[in-house]
């Protein structure tokens, strides 16, 4: 499914995942300037949790990396930079898999790469990794209700919407939050259809 063999060393920060057009590589400190450059764009951050500071401060990327990289090193989560296979390795988005906390997966992609099907490929690779390598039985996921693209990805993957939480704070305002659950069996049944329809 596009995965390279996983060595003990690669598990410290996470394995590299490959799709038809993307390379998902472990996030590193060298990605900080790129994150700092794109995150002041509200189109990137609108539907992210309100824990993201806004307006985005000059130390925002550094603070983010200082928070998440120790969690990755401690084995609490995997966090990948989304890059194009035929590009220069530059980060165009992020996707993560949290092993602790209320929700398992989150992602964002810079606007110029929307509507290319990139996030479909990234989500499929991370779902495969979560279920077939890590062995999670279920993913619990969420999104702001107005984030139609994120909602569609979850629905098409076979996830079921199990709850709607009223009045949750996001960077772009207060919205209802959709909560979804995706089991390993649901994903396996829907994987091919998911990749073909998104």
mmCIF file of C-alpha atoms in Angstrom:
data_model
loop_
_atom_site.group_PDB
_atom_site.id
_atom_site.type_symbol
_atom_site.label_atom_id
_atom_site.label_comp_id
_atom_site.label_asym_id
_atom_site.label_seq_id
_atom_site.Cartn_x
_atom_site.Cartn_y
_atom_site.Cartn_z
ATOM 1 C CA UNK A 1 0.000 0.000 0.000
ATOM 2 C CA UNK A 2 2.884 2.347 -0.648
ATOM 3 C CA UNK A 3 4.755 1.833 2.625
ATOM 4 C CA UNK A 4 8.501 1.404 2.954
ATOM 5 C CA UNK A 5 9.874 -1.174 5.404
ATOM 6 C CA UNK A 6 9.827 0.285 8.916
ATOM 7 C CA UNK A 7 13.173 0.233 10.728
ATOM 8 C CA UNK A 8 13.539 0.680 14.483
ATOM 9 C CA UNK A 9 15.170 4.086 13.931
ATOM 10 C CA UNK A 10 12.385 5.323 11.655
ATOM 11 C CA UNK A 11 9.799 4.557 14.344
ATOM 12 C CA UNK A 12 11.309 7.242 16.573
ATOM 13 C CA UNK A 13 9.712 9.948 14.437
ATOM 14 C CA UNK A 14 7.520 7.717 12.262
ATOM 15 C CA UNK A 15 7.849 5.906 8.958
ATOM 16 C CA UNK A 16 7.711 7.481 5.519
ATOM 17 C CA UNK A 17 4.396 6.781 3.759
ATOM 18 C CA UNK A 18 4.098 7.022 -0.027
ATOM 19 C CA UNK A 19 1.056 7.377 -2.262
ATOM 20 C CA UNK A 20 0.688 7.759 -6.008
ATOM 21 C CA UNK A 21 1.633 11.452 -5.919
ATOM 22 C CA UNK A 22 2.746 12.182 -2.364
ATOM 23 C CA UNK A 23 5.456 11.453 0.163
ATOM 24 C CA UNK A 24 4.402 11.740 3.789
ATOM 25 C CA UNK A 25 7.600 12.179 5.769
ATOM 26 C CA UNK A 26 8.026 12.774 9.502
ATOM 27 C CA UNK A 27 7.730 16.433 10.462
ATOM 28 C CA UNK A 28 11.022 18.021 11.523
ATOM 29 C CA UNK A 29 12.300 21.323 12.874
ATOM 30 C CA UNK A 30 13.451 22.359 9.399
ATOM 31 C CA UNK A 31 9.747 22.635 8.479
ATOM 32 C CA UNK A 32 9.297 25.504 10.937
ATOM 33 C CA UNK A 33 9.875 28.405 8.494
ATOM 34 C CA UNK A 34 7.426 26.918 5.995
ATOM 35 C CA UNK A 35 4.727 26.500 8.655
ATOM 36 C CA UNK A 36 5.387 30.041 9.857
ATOM 37 C CA UNK A 37 4.995 31.340 6.300
ATOM 38 C CA UNK A 38 1.636 29.662 5.568
ATOM 39 C CA UNK A 39 -0.137 29.697 8.922
ATOM 40 C CA UNK A 40 -1.056 33.399 9.011
ATOM 41 C CA UNK A 41 -3.461 32.559 6.129
ATOM 42 C CA UNK A 42 -6.974 32.188 7.581
ATOM 43 C CA UNK A 43 -7.860 29.826 4.719
ATOM 44 C CA UNK A 44 -5.360 27.365 6.218
ATOM 45 C CA UNK A 45 -6.378 27.764 9.851
ATOM 46 C CA UNK A 46 -10.105 28.659 9.803
ATOM 47 C CA UNK A 47 -11.359 25.249 10.928
ATOM 48 C CA UNK A 48 -8.476 24.318 13.217
ATOM 49 C CA UNK A 49 -9.028 24.139 16.973
ATOM 50 C CA UNK A 50 -8.979 27.424 18.860
ATOM 51 C CA UNK A 51 -5.837 26.204 20.645
ATOM 52 C CA UNK A 52 -4.019 27.532 17.563
ATOM 53 C CA UNK A 53 -3.170 31.157 18.470
ATOM 54 C CA UNK A 54 -4.722 33.810 16.247
ATOM 55 C CA UNK A 55 -3.517 36.150 14.867
ATOM 56 C CA UNK A 56 -0.631 33.728 14.370
ATOM 57 C CA UNK A 57 2.392 35.000 16.334
ATOM 58 C CA UNK A 58 5.941 35.267 15.020
ATOM 59 C CA UNK A 59 6.951 32.369 17.274
ATOM 60 C CA UNK A 60 3.910 30.264 16.358
ATOM 61 C CA UNK A 61 5.702 27.551 14.368
ATOM 62 C CA UNK A 62 8.523 27.288 16.879
ATOM 63 C CA UNK A 63 6.033 26.975 19.741
ATOM 64 C CA UNK A 64 4.074 24.347 17.805
ATOM 65 C CA UNK A 65 7.168 22.245 17.109
ATOM 66 C CA UNK A 66 8.313 22.554 20.722
ATOM 67 C CA UNK A 67 4.951 21.119 21.755
ATOM 68 C CA UNK A 68 4.399 18.346 19.200
ATOM 69 C CA UNK A 69 7.870 16.928 18.550
ATOM 70 C CA UNK A 70 8.347 15.684 22.143
ATOM 71 C CA UNK A 71 4.937 13.972 21.838
ATOM 72 C CA UNK A 72 6.109 12.291 18.640
ATOM 73 C CA UNK A 73 9.400 11.247 20.249
ATOM 74 C CA UNK A 74 7.468 9.845 23.225
ATOM 75 C CA UNK A 75 5.356 7.682 20.909
ATOM 76 C CA UNK A 76 2.106 9.506 21.626
ATOM 77 C CA UNK A 77 1.481 10.529 18.019
ATOM 78 C CA UNK A 78 2.778 10.429 14.458
ATOM 79 C CA UNK A 79 2.970 13.670 12.498
ATOM 80 C CA UNK A 80 3.770 13.800 8.801
ATOM 81 C CA UNK A 81 4.654 16.632 6.448
ATOM 82 C CA UNK A 82 2.687 16.182 3.219
ATOM 83 C CA UNK A 83 4.984 16.714 0.225
ATOM 84 C CA UNK A 84 4.646 16.165 -3.517
ATOM 85 C CA UNK A 85 6.566 13.210 -4.972
ATOM 86 C CA UNK A 86 7.767 15.248 -7.936
ATOM 87 C CA UNK A 87 8.462 18.350 -5.845
ATOM 88 C CA UNK A 88 11.421 19.507 -3.787
ATOM 89 C CA UNK A 89 10.286 17.998 -0.493
ATOM 90 C CA UNK A 90 8.636 21.227 0.640
ATOM 91 C CA UNK A 91 5.777 20.857 3.084
ATOM 92 C CA UNK A 92 2.336 21.577 1.573
ATOM 93 C CA UNK A 93 0.313 20.358 4.532
ATOM 94 C CA UNK A 94 0.298 18.214 7.661
ATOM 95 C CA UNK A 95 -1.511 15.083 8.777
ATOM 96 C CA UNK A 96 -1.231 13.412 12.148
ATOM 97 C CA UNK A 97 -2.267 10.272 13.969
ATOM 98 C CA UNK A 98 -2.669 10.734 17.716
ATOM 99 C CA UNK A 99 -2.557 7.632 19.896
ATOM 100 C CA UNK A 100 -3.836 9.537 22.942
ATOM 101 C CA UNK A 101 -6.566 12.133 23.365
ATOM 102 C CA UNK A 102 -10.161 12.441 22.228
ATOM 103 C CA UNK A 103 -9.492 12.372 18.471
ATOM 104 C CA UNK A 104 -7.050 10.393 16.364
ATOM 105 C CA UNK A 105 -6.463 12.230 13.101
ATOM 106 C CA UNK A 106 -6.210 15.823 11.933
ATOM 107 C CA UNK A 107 -4.911 17.524 8.811
ATOM 108 C CA UNK A 108 -4.556 20.717 6.823
ATOM 109 C CA UNK A 109 -3.419 21.578 3.298
ATOM 110 C CA UNK A 110 -2.425 24.930 1.845
ATOM 111 C CA UNK A 111 -5.197 26.320 -0.408
ATOM 112 C CA UNK A 112 -3.322 26.168 -3.720
ATOM 113 C CA UNK A 113 -3.287 22.380 -3.392
ATOM 114 C CA UNK A 114 -6.985 21.970 -2.618
ATOM 115 C CA UNK A 115 -9.221 20.079 -5.061
ATOM 116 C CA UNK A 116 -6.410 17.864 -6.360
ATOM 117 C CA UNK A 117 -7.328 14.782 -4.356
ATOM 118 C CA UNK A 118 -4.137 15.056 -2.336
ATOM 119 C CA UNK A 119 -5.848 14.801 1.034
ATOM 120 C CA UNK A 120 -7.699 11.702 -0.111
ATOM 121 C CA UNK A 121 -4.347 10.021 -0.771
ATOM 122 C CA UNK A 122 -2.873 11.217 2.521
ATOM 123 C CA UNK A 123 -5.897 10.116 4.559
ATOM 124 C CA UNK A 124 -5.888 6.687 2.916
ATOM 125 C CA UNK A 125 -2.188 6.197 3.697
ATOM 126 C CA UNK A 126 -2.636 7.201 7.336
ATOM 127 C CA UNK A 127 -5.780 5.075 7.726
ATOM 128 C CA UNK A 128 -3.881 2.089 6.327
ATOM 129 C CA UNK A 129 -1.038 2.748 8.745
ATOM 130 C CA UNK A 130 -3.394 3.183 11.717
ATOM 131 C CA UNK A 131 -5.310 -0.027 11.096
ATOM 132 C CA UNK A 132 -2.812 -2.354 9.432
ATOM 133 C CA UNK A 133 0.471 -1.364 11.129
ATOM 134 C CA UNK A 134 -0.431 0.219 14.478
ATOM 135 C CA UNK A 135 -3.461 -2.063 14.829
ATOM 136 C CA UNK A 136 -5.989 0.461 16.087
ATOM 137 C CA UNK A 137 -9.520 -0.994 16.076
ATOM 138 C CA UNK A 138 -11.215 2.358 15.534
ATOM 139 C CA UNK A 139 -10.494 6.012 14.732
ATOM 140 C CA UNK A 140 -12.437 8.789 16.437
ATOM 141 C CA UNK A 141 -12.447 11.920 14.273
ATOM 142 C CA UNK A 142 -13.948 15.406 14.267
ATOM 143 C CA UNK A 143 -14.372 18.536 12.189
ATOM 144 C CA UNK A 144 -16.130 21.885 12.274
ATOM 145 C CA UNK A 145 -19.544 21.390 10.654
ATOM 146 C CA UNK A 146 -18.982 24.048 7.953
ATOM 147 C CA UNK A 147 -15.811 22.216 6.836
ATOM 148 C CA UNK A 148 -17.622 20.320 4.086
ATOM 149 C CA UNK A 149 -14.456 18.889 2.526
ATOM 150 C CA UNK A 150 -13.335 17.290 5.781
ATOM 151 C CA UNK A 151 -16.821 15.980 6.476
ATOM 152 C CA UNK A 152 -17.032 14.453 2.995
ATOM 153 C CA UNK A 153 -13.687 12.672 3.401
ATOM 154 C CA UNK A 154 -14.901 11.041 6.601
ATOM 155 C CA UNK A 155 -18.279 10.033 5.199
ATOM 156 C CA UNK A 156 -16.768 8.599 2.006
ATOM 157 C CA UNK A 157 -14.247 6.576 4.004
ATOM 158 C CA UNK A 158 -17.081 4.727 5.706
ATOM 159 C CA UNK A 159 -17.038 6.668 8.982
ATOM 160 C CA UNK A 160 -20.304 7.198 10.844
ATOM 161 C CA UNK A 161 -21.238 10.525 12.402
ATOM 162 C CA UNK A 162 -21.977 9.687 16.026
ATOM 163 C CA UNK A 163 -22.372 13.097 17.659
ATOM 164 C CA UNK A 164 -22.711 16.819 17.020
ATOM 165 C CA UNK A 165 -21.360 19.132 19.715
ATOM 166 C CA UNK A 166 -22.841 22.628 19.873
ATOM 167 C CA UNK A 167 -20.853 25.853 19.996
ATOM 168 C CA UNK A 168 -17.204 24.774 19.827
ATOM 169 C CA UNK A 169 -14.389 27.313 19.424
ATOM 170 C CA UNK A 170 -12.264 27.154 16.263
ATOM 171 C CA UNK A 171 -9.792 29.690 14.867
ATOM 172 C CA UNK A 172 -12.437 31.075 12.507
ATOM 173 C CA UNK A 173 -15.232 31.305 15.055
ATOM 174 C CA UNK A 174 -17.662 29.135 16.987
ATOM 175 C CA UNK A 175 -19.248 26.272 15.054
ATOM 176 C CA UNK A 176 -20.932 22.969 15.672
ATOM 177 C CA UNK A 177 -18.445 20.112 15.771
ATOM 178 C CA UNK A 178 -19.148 16.787 14.073
ATOM 179 C CA UNK A 179 -17.751 13.657 15.738
ATOM 180 C CA UNK A 180 -17.169 10.529 13.655
ATOM 181 C CA UNK A 181 -16.038 6.969 14.232
ATOM 182 C CA UNK A 182 -14.344 4.738 11.667
ATOM 183 C CA UNK A 183 -13.660 1.080 12.448
ATOM 184 C CA UNK A 184 -10.997 -1.003 10.769
ATOM 185 C CA UNK A 185 -13.695 -3.122 9.111
ATOM 186 C CA UNK A 186 -15.542 -0.057 7.798
ATOM 187 C CA UNK A 187 -12.305 1.256 6.316
ATOM 188 C CA UNK A 188 -11.405 -2.044 4.671
ATOM 189 C CA UNK A 189 -14.842 -2.276 3.080
ATOM 190 C CA UNK A 190 -14.755 1.302 1.775
ATOM 191 C CA UNK A 191 -11.075 1.843 0.940
ATOM 192 C CA UNK A 192 -11.178 1.233 -2.824
ATOM 193 C CA UNK A 193 -14.399 3.180 -3.272
ATOM 194 C CA UNK A 194 -12.958 6.027 -1.178
ATOM 195 C CA UNK A 195 -9.875 6.328 -3.369
ATOM 196 C CA UNK A 196 -11.956 6.206 -6.556
ATOM 197 C CA UNK A 197 -14.614 8.761 -5.628
ATOM 198 C CA UNK A 198 -12.666 11.587 -3.945
#
